[in-house]
Tab-separated table of C-alpha atoms in Angstrom:
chain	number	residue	atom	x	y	z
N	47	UNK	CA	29.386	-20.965	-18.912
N	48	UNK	CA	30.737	-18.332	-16.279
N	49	UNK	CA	30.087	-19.482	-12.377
N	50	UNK	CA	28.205	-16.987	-10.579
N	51	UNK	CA	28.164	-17.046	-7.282
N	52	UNK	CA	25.272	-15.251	-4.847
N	53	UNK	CA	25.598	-15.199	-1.196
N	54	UNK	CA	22.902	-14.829	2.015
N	55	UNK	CA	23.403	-13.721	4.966
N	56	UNK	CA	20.816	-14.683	7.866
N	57	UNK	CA	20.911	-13.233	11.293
N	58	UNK	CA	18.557	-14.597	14.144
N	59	UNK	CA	18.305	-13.654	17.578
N	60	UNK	CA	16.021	-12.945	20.489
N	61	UNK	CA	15.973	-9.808	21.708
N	62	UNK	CA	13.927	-7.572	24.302
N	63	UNK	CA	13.237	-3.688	23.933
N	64	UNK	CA	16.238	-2.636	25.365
N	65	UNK	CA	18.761	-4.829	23.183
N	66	UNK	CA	20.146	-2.863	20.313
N	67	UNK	CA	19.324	-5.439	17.963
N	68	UNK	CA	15.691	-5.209	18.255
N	69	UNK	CA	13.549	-3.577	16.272
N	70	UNK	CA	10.178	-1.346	16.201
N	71	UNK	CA	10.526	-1.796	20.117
N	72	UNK	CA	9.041	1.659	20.269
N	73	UNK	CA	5.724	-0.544	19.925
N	74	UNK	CA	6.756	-3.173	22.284
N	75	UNK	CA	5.853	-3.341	26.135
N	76	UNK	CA	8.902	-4.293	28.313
N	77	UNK	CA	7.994	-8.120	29.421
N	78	UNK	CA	8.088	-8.525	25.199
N	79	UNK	CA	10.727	-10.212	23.650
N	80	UNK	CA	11.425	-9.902	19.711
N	81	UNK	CA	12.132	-13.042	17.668
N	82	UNK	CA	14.135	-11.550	14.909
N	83	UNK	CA	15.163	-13.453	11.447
N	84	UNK	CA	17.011	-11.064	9.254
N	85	UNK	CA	18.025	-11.744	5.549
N	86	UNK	CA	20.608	-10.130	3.296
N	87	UNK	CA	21.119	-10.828	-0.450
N	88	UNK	CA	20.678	-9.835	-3.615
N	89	UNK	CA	17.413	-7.967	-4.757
N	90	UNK	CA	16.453	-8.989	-8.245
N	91	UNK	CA	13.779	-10.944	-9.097
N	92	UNK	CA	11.980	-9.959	-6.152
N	93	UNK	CA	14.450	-11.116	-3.763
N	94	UNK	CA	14.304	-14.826	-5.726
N	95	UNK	CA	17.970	-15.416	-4.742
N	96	UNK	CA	17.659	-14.453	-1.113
N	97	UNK	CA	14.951	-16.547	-0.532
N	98	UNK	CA	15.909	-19.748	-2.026
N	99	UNK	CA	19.489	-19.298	-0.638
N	100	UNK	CA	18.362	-20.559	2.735
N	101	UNK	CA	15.864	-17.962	4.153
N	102	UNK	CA	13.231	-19.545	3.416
N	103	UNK	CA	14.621	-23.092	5.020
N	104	UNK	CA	15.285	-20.669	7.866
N	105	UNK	CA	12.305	-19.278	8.099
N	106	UNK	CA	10.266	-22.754	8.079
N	107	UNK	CA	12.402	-24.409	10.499
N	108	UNK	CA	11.789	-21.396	12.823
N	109	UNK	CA	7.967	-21.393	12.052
N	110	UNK	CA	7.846	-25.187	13.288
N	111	UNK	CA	9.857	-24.434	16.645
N	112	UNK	CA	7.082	-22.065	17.673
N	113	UNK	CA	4.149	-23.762	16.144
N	114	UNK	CA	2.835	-24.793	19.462
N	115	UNK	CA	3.863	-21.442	21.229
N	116	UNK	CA	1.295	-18.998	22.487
N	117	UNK	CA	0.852	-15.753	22.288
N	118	UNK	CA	3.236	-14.976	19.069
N	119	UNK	CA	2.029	-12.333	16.338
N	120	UNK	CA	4.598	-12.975	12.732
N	121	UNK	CA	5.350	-9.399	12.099
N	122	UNK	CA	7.245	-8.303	8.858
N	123	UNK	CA	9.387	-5.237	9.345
N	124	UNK	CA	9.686	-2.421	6.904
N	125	UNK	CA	13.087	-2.415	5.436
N	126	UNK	CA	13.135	1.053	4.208
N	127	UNK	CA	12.370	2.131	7.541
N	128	UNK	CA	15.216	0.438	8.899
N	129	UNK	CA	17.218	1.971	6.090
N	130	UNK	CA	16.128	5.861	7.100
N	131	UNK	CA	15.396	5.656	10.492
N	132	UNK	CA	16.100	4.064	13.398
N	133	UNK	CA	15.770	0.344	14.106
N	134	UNK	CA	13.845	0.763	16.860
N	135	UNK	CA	11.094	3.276	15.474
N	136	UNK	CA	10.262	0.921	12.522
N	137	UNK	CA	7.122	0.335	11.054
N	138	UNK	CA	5.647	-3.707	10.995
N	139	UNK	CA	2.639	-5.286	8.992
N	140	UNK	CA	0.874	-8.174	10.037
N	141	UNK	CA	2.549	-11.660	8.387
N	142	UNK	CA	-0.768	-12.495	7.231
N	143	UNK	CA	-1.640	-8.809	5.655
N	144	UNK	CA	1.181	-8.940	3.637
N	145	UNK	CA	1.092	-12.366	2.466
N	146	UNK	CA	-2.696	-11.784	1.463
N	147	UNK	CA	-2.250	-8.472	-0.372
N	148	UNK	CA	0.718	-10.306	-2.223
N	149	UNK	CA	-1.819	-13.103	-3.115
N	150	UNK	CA	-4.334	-10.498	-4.651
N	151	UNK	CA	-1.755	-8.893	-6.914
N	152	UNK	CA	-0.809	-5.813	-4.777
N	153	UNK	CA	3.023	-6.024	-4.854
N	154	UNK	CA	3.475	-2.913	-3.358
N	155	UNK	CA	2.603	-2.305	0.477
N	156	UNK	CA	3.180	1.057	2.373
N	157	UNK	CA	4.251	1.315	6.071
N	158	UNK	CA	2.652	4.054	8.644
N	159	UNK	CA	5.398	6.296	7.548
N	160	UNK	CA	4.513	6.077	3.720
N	161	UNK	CA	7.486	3.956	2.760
N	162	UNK	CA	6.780	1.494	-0.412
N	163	UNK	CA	8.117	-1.663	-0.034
N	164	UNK	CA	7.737	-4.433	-2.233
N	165	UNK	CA	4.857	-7.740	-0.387
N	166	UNK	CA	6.457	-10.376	-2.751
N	167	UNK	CA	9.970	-9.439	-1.768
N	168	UNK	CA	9.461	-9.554	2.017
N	169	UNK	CA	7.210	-12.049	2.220
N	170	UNK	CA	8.684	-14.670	-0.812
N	171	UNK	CA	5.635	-14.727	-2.514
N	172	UNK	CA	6.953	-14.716	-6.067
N	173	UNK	CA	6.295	-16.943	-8.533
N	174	UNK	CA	9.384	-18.638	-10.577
N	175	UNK	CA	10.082	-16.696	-13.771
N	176	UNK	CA	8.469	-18.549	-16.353
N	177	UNK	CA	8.084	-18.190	-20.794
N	178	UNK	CA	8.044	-14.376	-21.616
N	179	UNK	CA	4.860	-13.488	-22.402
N	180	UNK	CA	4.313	-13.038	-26.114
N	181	UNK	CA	2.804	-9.365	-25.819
N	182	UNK	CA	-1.103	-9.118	-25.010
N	183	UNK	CA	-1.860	-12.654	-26.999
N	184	UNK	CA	-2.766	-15.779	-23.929
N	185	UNK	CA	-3.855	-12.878	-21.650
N	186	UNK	CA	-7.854	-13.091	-21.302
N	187	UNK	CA	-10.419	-10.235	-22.166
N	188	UNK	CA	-12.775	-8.879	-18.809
N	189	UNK	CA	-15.547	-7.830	-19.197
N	190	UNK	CA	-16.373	-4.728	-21.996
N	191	UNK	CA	-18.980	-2.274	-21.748
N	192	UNK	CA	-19.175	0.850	-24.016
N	193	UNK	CA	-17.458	3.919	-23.098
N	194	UNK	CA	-20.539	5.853	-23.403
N	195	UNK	CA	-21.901	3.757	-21.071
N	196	UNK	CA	-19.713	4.263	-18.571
N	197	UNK	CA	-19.225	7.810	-18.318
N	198	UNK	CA	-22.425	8.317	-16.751
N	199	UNK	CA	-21.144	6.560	-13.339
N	200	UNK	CA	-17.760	9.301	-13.447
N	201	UNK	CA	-17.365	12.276	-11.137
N	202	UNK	CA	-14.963	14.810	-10.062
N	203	UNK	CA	-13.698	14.531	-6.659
N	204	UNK	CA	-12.425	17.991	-4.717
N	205	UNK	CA	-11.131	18.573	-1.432
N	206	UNK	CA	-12.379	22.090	-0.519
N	207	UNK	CA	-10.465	24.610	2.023
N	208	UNK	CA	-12.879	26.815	3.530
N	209	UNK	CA	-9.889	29.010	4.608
N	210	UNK	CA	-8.772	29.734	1.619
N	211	UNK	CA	-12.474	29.204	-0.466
N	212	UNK	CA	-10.585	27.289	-3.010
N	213	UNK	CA	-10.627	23.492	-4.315
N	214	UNK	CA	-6.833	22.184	-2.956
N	215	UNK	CA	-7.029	19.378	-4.834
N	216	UNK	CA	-9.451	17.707	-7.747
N	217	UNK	CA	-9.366	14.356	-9.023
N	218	UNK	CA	-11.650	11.762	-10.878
N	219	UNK	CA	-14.097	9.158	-9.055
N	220	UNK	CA	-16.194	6.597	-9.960
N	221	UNK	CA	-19.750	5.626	-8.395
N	222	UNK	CA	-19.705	2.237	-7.264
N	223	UNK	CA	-23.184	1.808	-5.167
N	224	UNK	CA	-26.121	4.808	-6.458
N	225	UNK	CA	-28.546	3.686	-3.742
N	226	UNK	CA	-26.057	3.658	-1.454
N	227	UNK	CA	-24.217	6.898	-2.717
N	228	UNK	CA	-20.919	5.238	-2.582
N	229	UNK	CA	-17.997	6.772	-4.437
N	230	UNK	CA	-14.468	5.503	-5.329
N	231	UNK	CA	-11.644	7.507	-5.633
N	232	UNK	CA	-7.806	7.758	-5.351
N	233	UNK	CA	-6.386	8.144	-1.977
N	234	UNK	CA	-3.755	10.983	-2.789
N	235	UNK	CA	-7.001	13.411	-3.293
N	236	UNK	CA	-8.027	13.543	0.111
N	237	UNK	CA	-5.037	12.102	1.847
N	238	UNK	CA	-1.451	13.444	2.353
N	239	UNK	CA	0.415	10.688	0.703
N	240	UNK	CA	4.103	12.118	0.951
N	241	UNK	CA	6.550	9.719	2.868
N	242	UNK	CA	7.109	11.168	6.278
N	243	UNK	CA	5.180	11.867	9.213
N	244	UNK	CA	2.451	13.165	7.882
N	245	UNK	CA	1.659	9.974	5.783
N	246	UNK	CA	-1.585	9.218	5.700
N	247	UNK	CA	-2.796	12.205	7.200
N	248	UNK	CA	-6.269	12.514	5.842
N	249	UNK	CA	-7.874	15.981	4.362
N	250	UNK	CA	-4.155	17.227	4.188
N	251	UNK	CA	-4.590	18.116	8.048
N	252	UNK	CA	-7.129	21.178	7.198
N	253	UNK	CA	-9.636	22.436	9.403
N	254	UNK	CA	-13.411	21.689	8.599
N	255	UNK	CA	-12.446	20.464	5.532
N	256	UNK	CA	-15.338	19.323	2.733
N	257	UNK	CA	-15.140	17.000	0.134
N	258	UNK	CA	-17.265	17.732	-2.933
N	259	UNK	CA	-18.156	15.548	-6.117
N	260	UNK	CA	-18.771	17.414	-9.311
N	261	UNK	CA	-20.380	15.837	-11.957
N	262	UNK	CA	-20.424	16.701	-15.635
N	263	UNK	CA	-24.185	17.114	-17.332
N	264	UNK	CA	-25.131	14.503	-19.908
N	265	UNK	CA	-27.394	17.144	-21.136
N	266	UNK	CA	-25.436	19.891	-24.050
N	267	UNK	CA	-25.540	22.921	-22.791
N	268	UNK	CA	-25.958	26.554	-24.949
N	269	UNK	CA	-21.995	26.441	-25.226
N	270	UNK	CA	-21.373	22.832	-25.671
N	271	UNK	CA	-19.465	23.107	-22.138
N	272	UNK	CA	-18.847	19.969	-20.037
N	273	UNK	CA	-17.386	21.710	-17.413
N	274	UNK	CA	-17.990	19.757	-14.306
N	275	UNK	CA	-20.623	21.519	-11.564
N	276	UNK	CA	-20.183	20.429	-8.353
N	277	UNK	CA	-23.170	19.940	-6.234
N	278	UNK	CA	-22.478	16.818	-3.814
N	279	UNK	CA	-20.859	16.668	-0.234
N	280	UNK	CA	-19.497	13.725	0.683
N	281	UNK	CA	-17.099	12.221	3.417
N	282	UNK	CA	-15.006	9.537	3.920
N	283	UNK	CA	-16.310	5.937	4.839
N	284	UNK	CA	-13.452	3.784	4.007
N	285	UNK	CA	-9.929	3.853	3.384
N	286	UNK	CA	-6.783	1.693	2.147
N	287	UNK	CA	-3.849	3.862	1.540
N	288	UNK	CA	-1.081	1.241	2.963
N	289	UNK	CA	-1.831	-1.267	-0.018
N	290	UNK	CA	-3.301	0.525	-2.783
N	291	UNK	CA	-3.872	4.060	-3.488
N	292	UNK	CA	-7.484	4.186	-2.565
């Protein structure tokens, strides 16, 4: 029956560009001012203990005051930005992005510098803990389709340097539309995924750059090879590298 105690720290102020307490005012004009609401507690559980320790009541009571204010976007800043770089070069999401990729599952978002931060943690979208789950049993079956009926739809995805005549990087794909020639793939083939600057940088930053699908012949051939041939060019139509790696 030990006492535990767990204590919260909350820090509001308003503050324009030039105040040293604000934050990603790099992207603020000067006539902006900064509502900040700043939390600091213990981590586990998603930030469980922070949140229910009063940040939440904070955050609420602060959400009514300006419900019938104009002109204010909720921002959430990135905290491993403001743990590596300065305060006032931070990266911010959308209230509403975060919140909704937490609600699909995604409980990892990524900032225009790359950092991974965790949605339900700074948005307080986790669920209390609940019975441990007994294994796979209570969890239900999607749908199943044959193996060999799925390897048809997978392809090899390169990113191809004409510099150097060489594939940089290869990686698997899957089609999603044929009549539409639609192809999904992960985003760390084609984009530059490393934290830093150069996050997000797509085709690694190469000049005249192609991307080229291989596929892998359903046919045998003389020396039972299933080396992939790749015969496709395709580009990029659609991205989402800040939520998922795709």
């Amino acid at each position: 029956n030990e006492l535990r105690e767990s204590f919260v720290e909350i820090f509001v102020t308003i503050a324009d560009p030039s105040s040293p307490h604000c934050v990603a005012s790099d992207a603020m004009r000067s006539t902006m001012q900064r509502l900040i609401v700043s939390g600091k507690g213990q981590v586990g559980h998603h930030g469980r203990k922070l949140w229910r320790g009063g940040y939440n009541i904070v955050l609420d009571s602060i959400k009514a005051s300006v419900a019938n204010c104009t002109n204010v976007d909720p921002q959430v800043v990135c905290p491993e930005c403001l743990a590596h770089a300065h305060p006032s070069s931070a990266s911010t999401w959308s209230w509403d992005a975060v919140r909704a990729a937490a609600g699909t599952g995604s409980t990892i978002v990524r900032c225009m510098r790359g950092h991974r931060a965790d949605s339900n943690l700074i948005c307080g979208t986790v669920k209390a803990a609940g019975p441990k789950s007994d294994g796979l049993h209570g969890v239900p079956e999607g749908p199943q389709k044959p193996v060999k009926e799925l390897l048809p739809s997978v392809v090899m995805v390169g990113l191809f340097d004409p510099k150097t005549c060489s594939i940089r990087n290869v990686g698997s794909g899957f089609i999603a539309d044929k009549k539409q020639g639609l192809i999904v793939t992960a985003a760390h083939i084609l984009f530059d995924m490393e934290e830093g600057r150069n996050f997000g940088n797509p085709y690694f930053g190469l000049k005249n750059p192609k991307v080229v699908i291989g596929v892998i012949p359903q046919y045998k051939t003389l020396n039972n090879d299933n080396t992939a041939t790749f015969r496709y060019l395709a580009e990029i139509v659609a991205d989402e590298i800040h939520s998922m790696d795709a």
